[in-house]
Backbone as numpy.savetxt, mean C-alpha at the origin, in Angstrom:
# Nx Ny Nz CAx CAy CAz Cx Cy Cz
29.70 18.77 12.09 29.65 20.06 12.80 28.20 20.34 13.20
27.95 20.66 14.48 26.57 20.93 14.93 25.98 22.12 14.20
24.66 22.06 13.97 23.97 23.17 13.34 23.77 24.27 14.38
24.11 25.50 14.01 23.99 26.64 14.91 22.67 27.36 14.66
22.15 28.05 15.66 20.96 28.88 15.44 21.20 29.83 14.27
20.16 29.98 13.47 20.18 30.88 12.30 20.94 30.31 11.11
21.60 29.13 11.27 22.21 28.51 10.09 21.13 28.16 9.06
19.99 27.72 9.56 18.86 27.34 8.71 17.66 28.15 9.16
17.15 29.01 8.29 16.05 29.87 8.72 14.86 29.84 7.77
15.04 29.31 6.57 13.93 29.27 5.61 13.67 27.84 5.17
12.54 27.65 4.52 12.22 26.32 3.97 13.24 25.95 2.91
13.69 26.92 2.14 14.73 26.64 1.13 15.98 26.08 1.81
16.39 26.68 2.93 17.55 26.19 3.67 17.33 24.75 4.14
16.16 24.50 4.73 15.88 23.18 5.27 15.77 22.12 4.18
15.20 22.51 3.04 15.07 21.56 1.94 16.45 21.16 1.43
17.31 22.13 1.26 18.68 21.82 0.80 19.38 20.92 1.79
19.26 21.26 3.07 19.92 20.45 4.10 19.37 19.03 4.11
18.05 18.89 4.01 17.44 17.56 4.08 17.87 16.69 2.90
17.90 17.27 1.70 18.29 16.48 0.52 19.73 15.98 0.69
20.61 16.86 1.12 22.00 16.44 1.36 22.07 15.36 2.43
21.32 15.57 3.50 21.32 14.60 4.61 20.82 13.24 4.15
19.74 13.22 3.38 19.15 11.96 2.92 20.08 11.25 1.94
20.67 12.02 1.02 21.58 11.40 0.05 22.84 10.88 0.72
23.34 11.62 1.70 24.53 11.17 2.43 24.24 9.88 3.19
23.04 9.78 3.75 22.65 8.58 4.49 22.27 7.43 3.58
22.21 7.68 2.26 21.86 6.65 1.28 20.51 6.00 1.61
19.52 6.85 1.84 18.19 6.35 2.15 17.58 5.67 0.94
16.63 4.79 1.23 15.87 4.12 0.16 14.50 4.76 0.07
14.06 5.06 -1.14 12.77 5.71 -1.35 11.86 4.76 -2.12
10.89 4.18 -1.44 9.97 3.26 -2.11 8.61 3.24 -1.44
8.32 4.25 -0.65 7.06 4.29 0.09 6.27 5.55 -0.24
6.24 5.91 -1.49 5.50 7.10 -1.91 6.36 8.03 -2.73
7.49 8.45 -2.17 8.43 9.28 -2.92 9.45 8.40 -3.63
10.06 8.94 -4.66 11.07 8.18 -5.40 12.45 8.82 -5.30
12.56 9.96 -4.60 13.86 10.64 -4.53 13.91 11.51 -3.29
15.13 11.93 -2.95 15.35 12.70 -1.73 14.63 14.04 -1.74
14.58 14.70 -2.89 13.95 16.03 -2.96 12.46 15.94 -2.65
11.75 15.02 -3.29 10.31 14.90 -3.05 10.02 14.49 -1.60
10.83 13.58 -1.09 10.63 13.12 0.29 10.86 14.27 1.28
11.92 15.03 1.05 12.22 16.16 1.94 11.11 17.21 1.88
10.64 17.52 0.68 9.58 18.52 0.55 8.33 18.07 1.28
7.97 16.80 1.11 6.77 16.27 1.78 6.90 16.36 3.30
8.02 15.93 3.84 8.20 15.92 5.29 8.21 17.34 5.86
8.83 18.26 5.15 8.89 19.65 5.63 7.50 20.27 5.62
6.78 20.13 4.50 5.45 20.72 4.39 4.48 20.11 5.41
4.56 18.80 5.58 3.68 18.14 6.54 3.97 18.62 7.97
5.23 18.71 8.32 5.60 19.12 9.67 5.14 20.54 9.97
5.22 21.40 8.96 4.82 22.80 9.13 3.32 23.04 8.89
2.60 21.93 8.60 1.16 22.01 8.35 0.82 22.97 7.21
1.61 22.87 6.16 1.39 23.66 4.95 0.80 22.76 3.87
0.14 23.32 2.85 -0.41 22.50 1.78 0.69 21.67 1.10
0.42 20.40 0.91 1.45 19.50 0.38 1.77 19.77 -1.08
0.90 20.48 -1.76 1.11 20.74 -3.20 1.53 22.17 -3.48
1.94 22.91 -2.44 2.29 24.32 -2.64 3.58 24.65 -1.91
4.68 24.26 -2.50 5.98 24.55 -1.89 6.48 25.95 -2.26
6.34 26.33 -3.52 6.96 27.56 -4.03 6.60 28.82 -3.23
5.33 29.05 -2.87 5.01 30.31 -2.18 5.70 30.46 -0.83
6.16 29.34 -0.26 6.73 29.38 1.08 8.25 29.21 1.11
8.85 29.11 -0.06 10.28 28.78 -0.14 11.14 29.66 0.76
10.92 30.94 0.70 11.81 31.87 1.41 11.17 32.47 2.65
10.12 31.82 3.13 9.51 32.27 4.39 10.45 31.95 5.55
10.68 32.92 6.41 11.52 32.70 7.59 10.70 31.99 8.67
11.30 30.97 9.25 10.59 30.15 10.21 10.96 30.52 11.63
10.02 30.27 12.54 10.33 30.40 13.96 11.32 29.32 14.35
12.10 29.56 15.38 13.11 28.59 15.79 12.48 27.25 16.16
11.31 27.30 16.80 10.67 26.03 17.16 10.21 25.26 15.92
9.89 25.98 14.85 9.52 25.31 13.60 10.74 24.66 12.96
11.85 25.39 12.96 13.09 24.82 12.44 13.46 23.56 13.23
13.36 23.64 14.54 13.71 22.50 15.39 12.82 21.30 15.10
11.52 21.55 14.89 10.59 20.45 14.61 10.94 19.77 13.29
11.27 20.56 12.28 11.63 19.99 10.98 12.94 19.20 11.09
13.90 19.75 11.81 15.18 19.06 11.96 15.01 17.72 12.67
14.12 17.65 13.65 13.87 16.38 14.33 13.33 15.34 13.35
12.46 15.76 12.48 11.89 14.83 11.49 12.97 14.39 10.49
13.78 15.33 10.03 14.85 14.99 9.09 15.81 13.97 9.71
16.20 14.22 10.95 17.13 13.30 11.60 16.49 11.95 11.87
15.22 11.93 12.20 14.52 10.66 12.42 14.50 9.83 11.14
14.21 10.49 10.04 14.19 9.77 8.74 15.57 9.25 8.40
16.60 10.05 8.62 17.96 9.68 8.22 18.59 8.68 9.18
18.41 8.89 10.48 19.09 8.03 11.46 18.38 6.70 11.68
17.05 6.74 11.74 16.30 5.53 12.05 15.87 4.75 10.81
16.04 5.35 9.65 15.59 4.75 8.38 14.10 4.41 8.45
13.36 5.25 9.14 11.93 5.06 9.29 11.22 5.62 8.06
10.35 4.82 7.41 9.61 5.36 6.27 8.86 6.63 6.64
8.80 7.55 5.71 8.15 8.84 5.98 6.72 8.66 6.45
6.02 7.66 5.92 4.62 7.46 6.30 4.46 7.16 7.78
5.45 6.50 8.38 5.36 6.22 9.80 5.66 7.46 10.64
6.42 8.38 10.09 6.71 9.63 10.79 5.49 10.54 10.77
4.81 10.60 9.63 3.66 11.51 9.48 2.33 10.85 9.81
2.36 9.51 9.95 1.12 8.72 10.18 0.11 8.90 9.06
0.62 9.00 7.86 -0.29 9.01 6.72 0.39 8.40 5.51
-0.41 7.69 4.72 0.05 7.15 3.45 -0.93 7.53 2.37
-0.44 7.76 1.17 -1.29 8.18 0.05 -1.30 7.09 -1.01
-2.47 6.82 -1.55 -2.61 5.81 -2.60 -3.77 6.22 -3.49
-3.47 6.44 -4.77 -4.52 6.80 -5.72 -5.29 8.04 -5.33
-4.63 9.00 -4.69 -5.31 10.23 -4.28 -6.04 10.12 -2.96
-6.04 8.95 -2.35 -6.68 8.73 -1.06 -5.63 8.84 0.05
-6.03 9.42 1.16 -5.15 9.51 2.32 -5.58 8.48 3.36
-4.61 7.74 3.90 -4.90 6.72 4.90 -4.03 6.92 6.13
-4.60 6.68 7.30 -3.80 6.63 8.52 -2.96 5.35 8.50
-1.67 5.47 8.83 -0.81 4.30 8.93 0.14 4.46 10.11
0.54 3.34 10.66 1.63 3.30 11.61 2.33 1.96 11.43
3.23 1.63 12.36 4.07 0.47 12.15 3.34 -0.87 12.34
2.04 -0.84 12.55 1.25 -2.07 12.60 0.90 -2.58 11.21
1.07 -1.75 10.18 0.72 -2.13 8.81 1.83 -1.70 7.87
1.90 -2.36 6.70 2.84 -1.88 5.70 2.33 -0.58 5.10
3.22 0.20 4.57 2.84 1.47 3.95 2.03 1.17 2.68
0.86 1.81 2.51 0.03 1.52 1.34 0.77 1.71 0.02
0.73 0.67 -0.80 1.28 0.72 -2.15 0.72 -0.48 -2.88
0.22 -0.28 -4.07 -0.38 -1.39 -4.80 -0.60 -0.99 -6.25
-0.23 -1.89 -7.14 -0.53 -1.67 -8.56 -2.00 -1.93 -8.85
-2.66 -2.73 -8.03 -4.10 -2.94 -8.18 -4.83 -1.62 -8.03
-4.31 -0.75 -7.16 -4.95 0.55 -6.94 -5.07 1.36 -8.23
-4.15 1.14 -9.16 -4.21 1.85 -10.43 -5.40 1.40 -11.28
-5.83 0.15 -11.08 -6.88 -0.44 -11.91 -8.27 -0.21 -11.36
-8.37 0.13 -10.07 -9.69 0.27 -9.43 -10.51 1.43 -10.00
-9.95 2.64 -10.20 -10.78 3.72 -10.73 -11.39 3.40 -12.10
-10.74 2.52 -12.86 -11.29 2.11 -14.17 -12.24 0.94 -14.03
-12.52 0.54 -12.78 -13.45 -0.55 -12.47 -13.05 -1.84 -13.19
-11.76 -2.04 -13.32 -11.18 -3.24 -13.92 -11.66 -3.48 -15.35
-11.93 -2.39 -16.05 -12.31 -2.50 -17.46 -11.12 -3.04 -18.26
-11.36 -3.90 -19.25 -12.65 -4.41 -19.76 -13.11 -5.71 -19.11
-12.41 -6.15 -18.07 -12.72 -7.47 -17.50 -14.04 -7.46 -16.76
-14.38 -6.35 -16.13 -15.69 -6.21 -15.50 -16.56 -5.42 -16.46
-17.53 -6.09 -17.08 -18.31 -5.45 -18.14 -19.42 -4.57 -17.59
-19.94 -4.91 -16.40 -21.02 -4.12 -15.81 -20.74 -3.89 -14.33
-20.04 -2.83 -14.00 -19.67 -2.57 -12.59 -20.86 -2.48 -11.65
-22.01 -2.04 -12.14 -23.18 -1.90 -11.28 -23.68 -3.25 -10.77
-23.32 -4.33 -11.45 -23.76 -5.66 -11.05 -22.79 -6.34 -10.09
-21.70 -5.67 -9.76 -20.77 -6.20 -8.76 -21.34 -5.87 -7.39
-21.76 -6.92 -6.66 -22.43 -6.69 -5.38 -21.66 -7.26 -4.19
-20.74 -8.19 -4.43 -19.96 -8.78 -3.34 -18.50 -8.85 -3.73
-17.64 -8.25 -2.92 -16.20 -8.26 -3.16 -15.50 -8.79 -1.91
-14.52 -9.65 -2.11 -13.67 -10.13 -1.03 -12.26 -9.62 -1.26
-11.70 -8.97 -0.24 -10.32 -8.48 -0.35 -9.50 -9.12 0.75
-8.50 -9.89 0.37 -7.67 -10.64 1.31 -6.37 -9.90 1.60
-5.90 -10.01 2.85 -4.65 -9.36 3.28 -4.79 -7.85 3.20
-5.76 -7.32 3.90 -6.18 -5.94 3.71 -5.22 -4.91 4.28
-4.46 -5.26 5.34 -3.54 -4.28 5.91 -4.27 -3.06 6.44
-3.96 -1.90 5.91 -4.54 -0.63 6.36 -5.97 -0.42 5.89
-6.48 -1.32 5.06 -7.83 -1.15 4.53 -7.90 -0.24 3.32
-6.76 0.05 2.71 -6.75 1.01 1.61 -7.52 0.51 0.38
-7.29 -0.74 -0.02 -7.94 -1.24 -1.24 -9.45 -1.38 -1.07
-9.97 -1.94 0.04 -11.43 -2.02 0.14 -12.11 -0.67 0.13
-11.47 0.36 0.68 -12.06 1.70 0.64 -12.14 2.19 -0.80
-11.09 1.98 -1.56 -11.12 2.37 -2.97 -12.13 1.54 -3.75
-12.21 0.24 -3.43 -13.16 -0.64 -4.11 -14.61 -0.22 -3.83
-14.89 0.15 -2.58 -16.24 0.58 -2.23 -16.64 1.83 -3.00
-15.70 2.72 -3.22 -15.98 3.92 -4.01 -16.23 3.59 -5.47
-15.43 2.68 -6.01 -15.50 2.37 -7.45 -16.72 1.52 -7.80
-17.17 0.70 -6.84 -18.30 -0.19 -7.09 -19.41 0.14 -6.08
-20.25 1.11 -6.42 -21.20 1.67 -5.44 -22.26 0.69 -4.95
-22.50 -0.41 -5.65 -23.51 -1.38 -5.23 -22.91 -2.57 -4.48
-21.64 -2.50 -4.20 -20.95 -3.66 -3.62 -20.79 -3.55 -2.12
-20.92 -4.70 -1.46 -20.46 -4.88 -0.09 -19.07 -5.51 -0.16
-18.17 -5.06 0.69 -16.79 -5.52 0.65 -16.44 -6.20 1.97
-16.00 -7.46 1.89 -15.44 -8.15 3.05 -13.92 -8.05 2.96
-13.31 -7.46 4.00 -11.87 -7.24 4.00 -11.24 -8.07 5.11
-10.24 -8.89 4.75 -9.72 -9.92 5.64 -8.25 -9.66 5.97
-7.89 -9.87 7.23 -6.48 -9.90 7.61 -6.33 -10.82 8.82
-5.17 -11.44 8.93 -4.89 -12.31 10.06 -4.44 -11.52 11.28
-4.03 -10.27 11.06 -3.45 -9.44 12.13 -4.50 -8.56 12.78
-4.69 -8.73 14.09 -5.61 -7.85 14.81 -5.10 -6.41 14.82
-3.78 -6.25 14.86 -3.21 -4.90 14.81 -3.55 -4.21 13.49
-3.38 -4.94 12.39 -3.70 -4.36 11.09 -5.18 -4.00 11.00
-6.02 -4.85 11.51 -7.46 -4.59 11.44 -7.86 -3.38 12.26
-7.14 -3.11 13.34 -7.41 -1.90 14.13 -7.12 -0.65 13.30
-6.03 -0.69 12.54 -5.71 0.43 11.65 -6.75 0.53 10.53
-7.10 -0.61 9.95 -8.11 -0.62 8.88 -9.43 -0.04 9.37
-9.83 -0.40 10.60 -11.09 0.12 11.14 -11.05 1.64 11.24
-9.93 2.17 11.66 -9.80 3.63 11.74 -10.00 4.27 10.37
-9.43 3.67 9.34 -9.58 4.23 8.00 -11.00 4.06 7.47
-11.61 2.91 7.71 -13.00 2.70 7.29 -13.90 3.72 7.97
-13.65 3.98 9.25 -14.45 4.97 9.98 -14.26 6.36 9.41
-13.00 6.71 9.08 -12.73 8.04 8.54 -13.48 8.27 7.22
-13.60 7.22 6.42 -14.30 7.34 5.14 -15.80 7.04 5.28
-16.25 6.78 6.50 -17.66 6.54 6.80 -18.23 5.42 5.93
-17.49 4.33 5.87 -17.90 3.18 5.05 -18.21 1.95 5.92
-18.55 2.19 7.19 -18.82 1.09 8.10 -19.96 0.19 7.62
-20.92 0.76 6.89 -22.07 -0.01 6.43 -21.77 -0.84 5.19
-20.62 -0.58 4.56 -20.34 -1.27 3.29 -19.10 -2.13 3.34
-18.25 -1.90 4.35 -17.02 -2.69 4.47 -17.06 -3.44 5.80
-16.95 -4.76 5.72 -16.90 -5.59 6.90 -15.48 -6.12 7.07
-14.87 -5.84 8.22 -13.52 -6.31 8.49 -13.60 -7.65 9.21
-12.80 -8.62 8.76 -12.86 -9.98 9.28 -11.45 -10.43 9.66
-11.29 -10.85 10.90 -10.02 -11.45 11.31 -10.03 -12.91 10.88
-9.12 -13.26 9.99 -9.14 -14.60 9.42 -7.82 -14.92 8.76
-7.45 -16.19 8.82 -6.32 -16.70 8.04 -6.86 -17.03 6.66
-6.77 -16.07 5.76 -7.36 -16.15 4.43 -8.85 -16.50 4.53
-9.29 -17.65 3.97 -10.73 -17.94 3.87 -11.33 -18.53 5.15
-10.52 -18.82 6.16 -10.98 -19.63 7.29 -12.27 -19.11 7.92
-12.36 -17.83 8.20 -13.53 -17.26 8.87 -14.41 -16.44 7.93
-14.23 -16.62 6.64 -14.98 -15.83 5.66 -16.34 -16.49 5.42
-17.43 -15.70 5.38 -18.77 -16.26 5.12 -18.82 -17.02 3.80
-19.75 -17.95 3.71 -19.86 -18.79 2.51 -20.61 -18.07 1.40
-20.13 -16.87 1.06 -20.73 -16.13 -0.04 -20.07 -16.53 -1.36
-20.74 -16.16 -2.44 -20.13 -16.21 -3.77 -19.80 -14.78 -4.17
-18.53 -14.54 -4.37 -18.07 -13.17 -4.61 -17.88 -12.91 -6.10
-18.26 -11.72 -6.52 -18.03 -11.31 -7.91 -16.55 -11.06 -8.16
-15.86 -10.53 -7.14 -14.43 -10.24 -7.25 -13.73 -10.69 -5.98
-12.59 -11.33 -6.15 -11.66 -11.56 -5.05 -10.37 -10.83 -5.42
-9.99 -9.90 -4.56 -8.84 -9.02 -4.82 -7.83 -9.24 -3.71
-6.56 -9.32 -4.06 -5.57 -9.48 -3.00 -4.19 -8.97 -3.41
-3.55 -8.33 -2.45 -2.14 -7.94 -2.57 -1.43 -8.60 -1.39
-1.15 -9.90 -1.50 -0.68 -10.68 -0.34 0.83 -10.56 -0.15
1.36 -11.10 0.93 2.81 -11.22 1.06 3.35 -12.10 -0.07
4.34 -11.59 -0.82 4.82 -12.36 -1.96 6.33 -12.27 -2.17
7.04 -11.65 -1.26 8.49 -11.50 -1.45 9.16 -12.84 -1.17
9.95 -13.33 -2.12 10.61 -14.63 -1.93 11.75 -14.50 -0.92
12.15 -15.63 -0.36 13.10 -15.61 0.75 14.44 -15.00 0.35
14.87 -15.22 -0.89 16.12 -14.62 -1.35 16.06 -13.11 -1.37
14.92 -12.58 -1.82 14.76 -11.13 -1.86 14.57 -10.54 -0.48
13.92 -11.30 0.43 13.72 -10.80 1.80 15.05 -10.45 2.44
16.06 -11.27 2.16 17.37 -11.03 2.77 18.09 -9.83 2.21
17.56 -9.25 1.12 18.21 -8.11 0.48 17.40 -6.82 0.62
16.33 -6.86 1.40 15.49 -5.67 1.53 16.24 -4.53 2.21
16.01 -3.29 1.77 16.63 -2.15 2.43 16.06 -1.95 3.82
16.76 -1.21 4.69 16.30 -1.05 6.08 14.89 -0.50 6.21
14.48 0.37 5.28 13.13 0.93 5.36 12.07 -0.16 5.32
12.26 -1.17 4.48 11.28 -2.26 4.40 11.33 -3.14 5.64
12.47 -3.21 6.27 12.57 -4.03 7.49 11.86 -3.38 8.67
11.48 -2.12 8.54 10.69 -1.47 9.59 9.21 -1.84 9.49
8.82 -2.46 8.40 7.42 -2.86 8.21 7.18 -4.25 8.79
5.92 -4.60 9.08 5.61 -5.94 9.58 6.04 -6.99 8.56
6.96 -7.84 8.94 7.50 -8.81 7.99 6.46 -9.84 7.56
5.46 -10.09 8.41 4.39 -11.02 8.06 3.63 -10.54 6.82
3.67 -9.25 6.58 2.96 -8.68 5.43 3.80 -8.68 4.16
5.05 -9.12 4.26 5.95 -9.11 3.10 6.39 -10.50 2.69
6.77 -11.34 3.66 7.43 -12.61 3.36 6.45 -13.64 2.80
6.81 -14.18 1.63 5.94 -15.15 0.96 6.53 -16.54 0.84
7.59 -16.85 1.61 8.18 -18.19 1.54 9.28 -18.28 0.50
9.76 -19.49 0.27 10.92 -19.70 -0.60 10.76 -19.04 -1.96
9.60 -19.24 -2.60 9.39 -18.66 -3.93 8.39 -17.52 -3.91
7.97 -17.09 -2.72 7.02 -16.00 -2.60 5.57 -16.38 -2.80
5.32 -17.66 -3.09 3.98 -18.08 -3.49 3.22 -18.84 -2.41
3.72 -18.88 -1.17 3.07 -19.67 -0.13 1.60 -19.29 0.04
1.32 -18.02 0.25 -0.07 -17.60 0.42 -0.81 -17.54 -0.91
-0.10 -17.21 -1.96 -0.76 -17.12 -3.27 -1.33 -18.48 -3.67
-0.61 -19.55 -3.40 -1.13 -20.89 -3.69 -2.44 -21.15 -2.95
-2.48 -20.79 -1.67 -3.69 -21.00 -0.87 -4.84 -20.14 -1.38
-4.53 -18.92 -1.78 -5.57 -18.02 -2.29 -6.17 -18.57 -3.58
-5.33 -18.99 -4.49 -5.81 -19.54 -5.76 -6.59 -20.83 -5.52
-6.07 -21.69 -4.64 -6.72 -22.98 -4.38 -8.13 -22.80 -3.81
-8.33 -21.79 -2.99 -9.64 -21.60 -2.36 -10.59 -20.72 -3.12
-10.10 -20.04 -4.16 -10.93 -19.05 -4.85 -12.08 -19.67 -5.63
-11.87 -20.87 -6.18 -12.90 -21.50 -7.00 -14.22 -21.67 -6.26
-14.15 -22.03 -4.98 -15.36 -22.24 -4.18 -16.03 -20.93 -3.79
-15.29 -19.84 -3.87 -15.80 -18.56 -3.37 -16.25 -17.61 -4.47
-15.92 -17.92 -5.72 -16.26 -17.01 -6.81 -17.64 -17.32 -7.39
-18.37 -16.27 -7.74 -19.61 -16.41 -8.48 -19.27 -16.94 -9.89
-20.28 -17.46 -10.61 -20.00 -18.08 -11.92 -19.17 -17.23 -12.88
-19.39 -15.94 -12.88 -18.61 -15.05 -13.76 -17.57 -14.25 -12.99
-17.20 -14.75 -11.81 -16.31 -14.00 -10.94 -14.87 -13.99 -11.41
-14.11 -13.07 -10.83 -12.70 -12.88 -11.18 -11.85 -12.84 -9.92
-10.67 -13.43 -10.02 -9.65 -13.33 -8.99 -8.50 -12.50 -9.53
-8.08 -11.47 -8.77 -6.94 -10.65 -9.16 -5.92 -10.66 -8.04
-4.67 -10.98 -8.40 -3.61 -11.15 -7.42 -2.41 -10.30 -7.81
-1.93 -9.49 -6.89 -0.70 -8.72 -7.11 0.49 -9.53 -6.61
1.54 -9.65 -7.44 2.70 -10.45 -7.04 4.02 -9.73 -7.28
3.96 -8.41 -7.51 5.20 -7.65 -7.62 6.11 -8.16 -8.71
7.36 -8.44 -8.33 8.36 -8.87 -9.31 8.48 -10.39 -9.42
7.43 -11.11 -9.02 7.51 -12.57 -8.91 6.79 -13.30 -10.05
6.70 -12.70 -11.23 5.95 -13.34 -12.32 6.49 -14.73 -12.64
7.78 -14.87 -12.71 8.36 -16.18 -13.06 7.95 -17.24 -12.03
7.99 -16.88 -10.75 7.58 -17.82 -9.72 6.09 -18.13 -9.80
5.28 -17.12 -10.13 3.83 -17.32 -10.23 3.50 -18.27 -11.37
4.13 -18.07 -12.52 3.85 -18.95 -13.65 4.34 -20.37 -13.39
5.43 -20.49 -12.65 5.92 -21.83 -12.29 4.98 -22.50 -11.28
4.36 -21.71 -10.42 3.47 -22.27 -9.40 2.14 -22.72 -9.98
1.72 -22.11 -11.08 0.40 -22.42 -11.65 0.51 -22.75 -13.15
1.25 -23.80 -13.48 1.47 -24.12 -14.90 0.18 -24.51 -15.63
-0.82 -24.96 -14.84 -2.07 -25.41 -15.47 -3.01 -24.25 -15.79
-2.71 -23.06 -15.25 -3.55 -21.89 -15.48 -2.91 -20.98 -16.51
-3.73 -20.50 -17.41 -3.25 -19.51 -18.37 -3.47 -18.14 -17.75
-2.51 -17.70 -16.93 -2.67 -16.44 -16.20 -2.76 -15.27 -17.16
-3.71 -14.39 -16.92 -3.83 -13.15 -17.69 -3.12 -12.05 -16.91
-2.18 -11.37 -17.55 -1.40 -10.33 -16.88 -1.95 -8.97 -17.25
-2.26 -8.17 -16.23 -2.88 -6.87 -16.43 -1.81 -5.78 -16.53
-2.10 -4.78 -17.33 -1.14 -3.70 -17.56 -1.22 -2.66 -16.45
-0.07 -2.35 -15.87 0.03 -1.30 -14.86 1.17 -0.36 -15.26
1.41 0.64 -14.44 2.47 1.61 -14.73 3.84 0.95 -14.74
3.97 -0.21 -14.11 5.25 -0.92 -14.06 5.35 -2.02 -15.11
4.36 -2.09 -16.00 4.40 -3.11 -17.04 3.32 -4.15 -16.84
3.56 -5.33 -17.44 2.54 -6.39 -17.45 2.92 -7.57 -16.56
3.72 -7.32 -15.54 4.25 -8.43 -14.73 3.80 -8.39 -13.27
2.96 -7.46 -12.89 2.71 -7.22 -11.47 1.41 -7.82 -10.94
0.40 -7.92 -11.79 -0.93 -8.36 -11.36 -1.45 -9.39 -12.35
-1.94 -10.54 -11.82 -2.55 -11.49 -12.73 -4.01 -11.70 -12.40
-4.74 -12.15 -13.41 -6.18 -12.38 -13.31 -6.48 -13.82 -13.68
-7.42 -14.42 -12.93 -7.91 -15.77 -13.23 -9.43 -15.72 -13.14
-10.12 -16.37 -14.08 -11.58 -16.38 -14.06 -12.09 -17.56 -13.25
-13.36 -17.46 -12.83 -13.97 -18.55 -12.08 -13.98 -19.83 -12.92
-14.23 -19.71 -14.21 -14.25 -20.89 -15.08 -12.92 -21.63 -15.05
-11.83 -20.90 -15.02 -10.51 -21.53 -15.02 -10.26 -22.33 -13.74
-10.94 -21.96 -12.67 -10.69 -22.59 -11.38 -11.62 -23.77 -11.08
-12.53 -24.05 -12.01 -13.46 -25.18 -11.79 -12.83 -26.50 -12.22
């Protein structure tokens, strides 16, 4: 039944409608929100240009018809097109940082981001001595921006094979005014990377195995597939990253790789390495660490 004028006049009305609409459409929530209520609240507040953390004061505010119409367009776009909310609002949040995003990059999400504010303690004993960081598969540039903040003496080289992704990353680097500390490099992994010795090599590469790729929800299929697909076992790029890291790491350097739910495949791919698994909010299976000594 079509919505009539005045059927929905307050944020409370729109929130209820959006939650029902999202649940009926069986949307997938994995790009920031974890449920229909949080996603609906975020989209409504963003569309109305209200503070994202203050829903209650506006619950029963009556909206202008053009405001209702604008919110309804966003709700229908999310439900009908299965477009991730970040692509609708052109923003993604990670670790309290806001990043510009569009369909040229995957929506920012990383368990490594949880470890950056702690400066990778206890593995990095003196953060002030970290002067060179390499970040591979940078996408939107979210991790190098966080790394530059956490390691104030470091220069960060951020690499991606996609010119489209690097254009988005440049916009974010410019917004955070980190042009002097973050260098963006178009490269197939190490191919065009300077012959530096890096204290840290950080990467959240494509790692989804082919079996899982075929089961991804529609929201993930709206993202650049080159940034997700990791081959039969998900380790195609990870193998190349590990193989090349030994030549690029400083004597006490560290390699950290995010591999999502692929721990079994990672351990099978590197039986000769005693991978160290770092603790994140999702457990001890998402990020592994290898030292420079192990790679010699």
